[in-house]
Short mmCIF file of N, CA and C in Angstrom, two decimals:
data_model
loop_
_atom_site.label_atom_id
_atom_site.label_comp_id
_atom_site.label_asym_id
_atom_site.label_seq_id
_atom_site.Cartn_x
_atom_site.Cartn_y
_atom_site.Cartn_z
N MET A 14 73.62 109.60 114.64
CA MET A 14 72.93 108.82 115.62
C MET A 14 71.51 109.36 115.76
N GLU A 15 70.55 108.46 115.63
CA GLU A 15 69.17 108.83 115.77
C GLU A 15 68.74 108.67 117.20
N VAL A 16 67.90 109.59 117.71
CA VAL A 16 67.33 109.55 119.03
C VAL A 16 65.81 109.59 118.89
N ARG A 17 65.14 108.64 119.49
CA ARG A 17 63.68 108.58 119.45
C ARG A 17 63.15 108.48 120.87
N GLU A 18 62.02 109.15 121.12
CA GLU A 18 61.37 109.10 122.43
C GLU A 18 60.02 108.40 122.31
N VAL A 19 59.75 107.52 123.26
CA VAL A 19 58.46 106.82 123.30
C VAL A 19 57.96 106.79 124.73
N ALA A 20 56.64 106.74 124.87
CA ALA A 20 55.99 106.54 126.18
C ALA A 20 55.28 105.20 126.13
N LEU A 21 55.52 104.35 127.08
CA LEU A 21 54.92 103.07 127.18
C LEU A 21 54.20 102.89 128.49
N ALA A 22 53.04 102.29 128.45
CA ALA A 22 52.35 101.92 129.69
C ALA A 22 53.05 100.69 130.23
N ALA A 23 52.94 100.47 131.55
CA ALA A 23 53.53 99.28 132.12
C ALA A 23 52.89 98.07 131.44
N GLY A 24 53.72 97.15 130.95
CA GLY A 24 53.23 95.95 130.27
C GLY A 24 53.15 96.14 128.76
N GLU A 25 53.18 97.37 128.27
CA GLU A 25 53.08 97.63 126.84
C GLU A 25 54.46 97.42 126.18
N SER A 26 54.45 96.98 124.94
CA SER A 26 55.74 96.76 124.27
C SER A 26 55.85 97.66 123.01
N TYR A 27 57.08 97.83 122.60
CA TYR A 27 57.42 98.66 121.42
C TYR A 27 58.46 97.88 120.63
N GLU A 28 58.23 97.70 119.33
CA GLU A 28 59.17 96.97 118.47
C GLU A 28 60.05 98.00 117.74
N LEU A 29 61.34 97.77 117.83
CA LEU A 29 62.31 98.59 117.17
C LEU A 29 63.05 97.74 116.15
N ARG A 30 63.07 98.18 114.89
CA ARG A 30 63.73 97.44 113.85
C ARG A 30 64.99 98.20 113.41
N LEU A 31 66.09 97.47 113.41
CA LEU A 31 67.40 98.06 113.06
C LEU A 31 68.04 97.22 111.97
N ALA A 32 68.68 97.87 111.02
CA ALA A 32 69.35 97.16 109.92
C ALA A 32 70.57 96.43 110.46
N GLY A 33 70.66 95.16 110.09
CA GLY A 33 71.79 94.36 110.52
C GLY A 33 72.91 94.35 109.47
N ARG A 34 74.10 94.04 109.92
CA ARG A 34 75.25 93.87 109.05
C ARG A 34 76.08 92.68 109.50
N GLY A 35 75.36 91.61 109.81
CA GLY A 35 75.99 90.41 110.33
C GLY A 35 77.00 89.81 109.36
N ALA A 36 76.76 89.94 108.07
CA ALA A 36 77.71 89.37 107.08
C ALA A 36 79.06 90.07 107.17
N ARG A 37 79.09 91.26 107.70
CA ARG A 37 80.34 92.01 107.82
C ARG A 37 80.90 91.89 109.26
N GLY A 38 80.25 91.07 110.09
CA GLY A 38 80.74 90.84 111.46
C GLY A 38 80.18 91.78 112.50
N TYR A 39 79.22 92.59 112.14
CA TYR A 39 78.64 93.53 113.12
C TYR A 39 77.42 92.93 113.81
N VAL A 40 77.29 93.25 115.09
CA VAL A 40 76.10 92.86 115.89
C VAL A 40 75.61 94.07 116.64
N TRP A 41 74.33 94.08 116.97
CA TRP A 41 73.77 95.15 117.77
C TRP A 41 73.90 94.74 119.25
N THR A 42 74.38 95.67 120.06
CA THR A 42 74.41 95.51 121.51
C THR A 42 73.58 96.63 122.09
N TRP A 43 73.13 96.46 123.32
CA TRP A 43 72.41 97.56 123.96
C TRP A 43 72.79 97.67 125.41
N GLN A 44 72.59 98.92 125.93
CA GLN A 44 72.85 99.22 127.32
C GLN A 44 71.72 100.11 127.83
N VAL A 45 71.16 99.75 128.97
CA VAL A 45 70.08 100.52 129.57
C VAL A 45 70.68 101.34 130.70
N THR A 46 70.40 102.68 130.65
CA THR A 46 70.81 103.55 131.75
C THR A 46 69.58 104.30 132.25
N GLY A 47 69.78 105.07 133.29
CA GLY A 47 68.66 105.72 133.96
C GLY A 47 68.03 104.76 134.93
N ASP A 48 66.74 104.63 134.91
CA ASP A 48 66.05 103.64 135.76
C ASP A 48 66.12 102.31 135.02
N GLU A 49 67.14 101.55 135.31
CA GLU A 49 67.39 100.30 134.52
C GLU A 49 66.25 99.29 134.64
N ASP A 50 65.52 99.31 135.74
CA ASP A 50 64.39 98.35 135.92
C ASP A 50 63.11 98.84 135.28
N ALA A 51 63.13 99.99 134.62
CA ALA A 51 61.92 100.55 134.02
C ALA A 51 61.47 99.82 132.79
N VAL A 52 62.43 99.15 132.11
CA VAL A 52 62.15 98.47 130.86
C VAL A 52 62.89 97.13 130.78
N SER A 53 62.43 96.28 129.88
CA SER A 53 63.18 95.10 129.52
C SER A 53 63.38 95.12 128.02
N VAL A 54 64.52 94.58 127.57
CA VAL A 54 64.84 94.56 126.14
C VAL A 54 65.16 93.15 125.73
N THR A 55 64.52 92.65 124.68
CA THR A 55 64.83 91.33 124.15
C THR A 55 64.92 91.42 122.64
N GLU A 56 65.69 90.53 122.06
CA GLU A 56 65.76 90.45 120.59
C GLU A 56 64.78 89.42 120.13
N ALA A 57 63.92 89.78 119.21
CA ALA A 57 62.96 88.88 118.63
C ALA A 57 63.68 87.95 117.65
N PRO A 58 63.28 86.69 117.59
CA PRO A 58 63.90 85.81 116.58
C PRO A 58 63.65 86.30 115.16
N PRO A 59 64.65 86.19 114.29
CA PRO A 59 64.44 86.67 112.92
C PRO A 59 63.40 85.82 112.20
N ALA A 60 62.63 86.51 111.34
CA ALA A 60 61.63 85.81 110.53
C ALA A 60 62.37 84.93 109.47
N PRO A 61 61.83 83.77 109.19
CA PRO A 61 62.48 82.93 108.19
C PRO A 61 62.26 83.47 106.76
N VAL A 62 63.18 84.22 106.28
CA VAL A 62 63.07 84.80 104.92
C VAL A 62 64.35 84.48 104.15
N ARG A 63 64.21 84.41 102.84
CA ARG A 63 65.39 84.14 102.02
C ARG A 63 65.99 85.47 101.59
N VAL A 64 67.22 85.64 101.92
CA VAL A 64 67.95 86.86 101.49
C VAL A 64 69.23 86.43 100.77
N PRO A 65 69.69 87.21 99.82
CA PRO A 65 70.91 86.88 99.14
C PRO A 65 72.11 86.92 100.12
N PRO A 66 73.12 86.10 99.87
CA PRO A 66 74.28 86.13 100.75
C PRO A 66 74.88 87.53 100.85
N GLY A 67 75.20 87.96 102.05
CA GLY A 67 75.78 89.25 102.30
C GLY A 67 74.79 90.40 102.41
N ALA A 68 73.49 90.11 102.16
CA ALA A 68 72.49 91.18 102.29
C ALA A 68 72.25 91.53 103.72
N ALA A 69 71.83 92.77 103.97
CA ALA A 69 71.52 93.23 105.32
C ALA A 69 70.22 92.55 105.79
N LEU A 70 70.21 92.05 107.00
CA LEU A 70 69.05 91.42 107.58
C LEU A 70 68.58 92.26 108.76
N GLU A 71 67.36 92.70 108.72
CA GLU A 71 66.80 93.54 109.76
C GLU A 71 66.69 92.77 111.08
N ARG A 72 67.03 93.42 112.17
CA ARG A 72 66.91 92.86 113.52
C ARG A 72 65.76 93.59 114.22
N THR A 73 65.01 92.85 115.01
CA THR A 73 63.88 93.42 115.72
C THR A 73 64.13 93.25 117.23
N TYR A 74 63.97 94.33 117.97
CA TYR A 74 64.14 94.37 119.43
C TYR A 74 62.81 94.79 120.04
N VAL A 75 62.43 94.08 121.10
CA VAL A 75 61.19 94.40 121.77
C VAL A 75 61.50 95.03 123.13
N VAL A 76 61.01 96.26 123.31
CA VAL A 76 61.20 96.99 124.56
C VAL A 76 59.84 96.99 125.28
N ARG A 77 59.84 96.52 126.50
CA ARG A 77 58.57 96.44 127.28
C ARG A 77 58.69 97.32 128.52
N GLY A 78 57.66 98.16 128.72
CA GLY A 78 57.61 98.99 129.92
C GLY A 78 57.31 98.13 131.13
N ARG A 79 58.02 98.37 132.25
CA ARG A 79 57.86 97.55 133.43
C ARG A 79 57.40 98.34 134.67
N CYS A 80 58.06 99.43 134.96
CA CYS A 80 57.78 100.16 136.20
C CYS A 80 57.28 101.58 135.91
N PRO A 81 55.96 101.84 136.18
CA PRO A 81 55.43 103.17 135.92
C PRO A 81 56.17 104.27 136.69
N GLY A 82 56.21 105.44 136.08
CA GLY A 82 56.81 106.60 136.71
C GLY A 82 58.35 106.63 136.59
N ARG A 83 58.88 105.78 135.75
CA ARG A 83 60.31 105.73 135.57
C ARG A 83 60.70 106.01 134.14
N ARG A 84 61.99 106.36 133.94
CA ARG A 84 62.51 106.67 132.61
C ARG A 84 63.79 105.90 132.41
N ALA A 85 63.97 105.41 131.19
CA ALA A 85 65.22 104.73 130.85
C ALA A 85 65.72 105.21 129.49
N ARG A 86 66.99 105.09 129.32
CA ARG A 86 67.61 105.43 128.03
C ARG A 86 68.34 104.16 127.57
N ILE A 87 67.99 103.73 126.35
CA ILE A 87 68.61 102.52 125.80
C ILE A 87 69.50 102.93 124.62
N ARG A 88 70.77 102.63 124.71
CA ARG A 88 71.71 102.94 123.68
C ARG A 88 72.05 101.66 122.95
N PHE A 89 71.65 101.58 121.67
CA PHE A 89 72.00 100.47 120.81
C PHE A 89 73.26 100.87 120.06
N ALA A 90 74.21 99.96 119.97
CA ALA A 90 75.46 100.24 119.24
C ALA A 90 75.76 99.02 118.34
N GLN A 91 76.09 99.30 117.09
CA GLN A 91 76.43 98.24 116.16
C GLN A 91 77.95 98.12 116.14
N VAL A 92 78.46 97.01 116.66
CA VAL A 92 79.87 96.83 116.85
C VAL A 92 80.34 95.50 116.28
N ARG A 93 81.65 95.37 116.14
CA ARG A 93 82.25 94.08 115.76
C ARG A 93 82.98 93.56 117.01
N PRO A 94 82.43 92.51 117.64
CA PRO A 94 83.00 92.03 118.91
C PRO A 94 84.50 91.74 118.89
N PRO A 95 85.07 91.23 117.77
CA PRO A 95 86.53 90.97 117.80
C PRO A 95 87.37 92.24 117.88
N TYR A 96 86.75 93.40 117.65
CA TYR A 96 87.50 94.66 117.63
C TYR A 96 86.88 95.66 118.59
N PRO A 97 86.98 95.44 119.90
CA PRO A 97 86.30 96.31 120.87
C PRO A 97 86.83 97.75 120.88
N GLN A 98 88.02 97.99 120.36
CA GLN A 98 88.59 99.33 120.36
C GLN A 98 87.99 100.19 119.25
N GLU A 99 87.32 99.58 118.25
CA GLU A 99 86.72 100.34 117.16
C GLU A 99 85.48 101.08 117.62
N ALA A 100 85.28 102.26 117.05
CA ALA A 100 84.02 103.00 117.34
C ALA A 100 82.86 102.22 116.69
N PRO A 101 81.66 102.34 117.26
CA PRO A 101 80.50 101.70 116.66
C PRO A 101 80.26 102.13 115.22
N TYR A 102 79.81 101.23 114.37
CA TYR A 102 79.45 101.54 113.01
C TYR A 102 78.22 102.42 112.96
N ASP A 103 77.28 102.14 113.85
CA ASP A 103 76.02 102.89 113.92
C ASP A 103 75.54 102.87 115.36
N GLU A 104 74.74 103.86 115.70
CA GLU A 104 74.18 103.97 117.06
C GLU A 104 72.74 104.45 116.96
N PHE A 105 71.95 104.06 117.94
CA PHE A 105 70.54 104.46 118.01
C PHE A 105 70.22 104.58 119.49
N VAL A 106 69.55 105.68 119.88
CA VAL A 106 69.16 105.86 121.29
C VAL A 106 67.64 105.94 121.39
N LEU A 107 67.09 105.18 122.31
CA LEU A 107 65.66 105.17 122.55
C LEU A 107 65.44 105.65 124.00
N GLU A 108 64.73 106.77 124.12
CA GLU A 108 64.37 107.34 125.43
C GLU A 108 62.96 106.82 125.73
N VAL A 109 62.79 106.17 126.90
CA VAL A 109 61.51 105.55 127.22
C VAL A 109 61.00 106.10 128.53
N GLU A 110 59.75 106.57 128.50
CA GLU A 110 59.07 106.95 129.72
C GLU A 110 57.96 105.91 129.96
N VAL A 111 57.93 105.32 131.13
CA VAL A 111 56.92 104.31 131.47
C VAL A 111 55.81 104.98 132.27
N THR A 112 54.59 104.88 131.78
CA THR A 112 53.44 105.49 132.42
C THR A 112 52.58 104.40 133.06
N ALA A 113 51.67 104.84 133.91
CA ALA A 113 50.70 103.86 134.50
C ALA A 113 49.76 103.40 133.41
N SER A 114 49.33 102.15 133.49
CA SER A 114 48.47 101.61 132.41
C SER A 114 47.04 102.12 132.51
#
């Protein structure tokens, strides 16, 4: 599991790219802990590219700083929704500190 730390000004965004495995039934989910209102997380729409069937397609997530002076921890987990008892295939943690702009 990789852990990365970033500092964002309020209103500033950070793009995180994670390898997808949708052809195998895996999706990325995320959970925000700490100061949950410190950030917002959205998935950017995938770019229209041609990839061979079954190839990994990169997913992009946009994290935006919202409330200065707060910290949040975002845990991304790559899971297969039909099998909630399985451990995640991959995990990524993003520690975010939001500063004044």
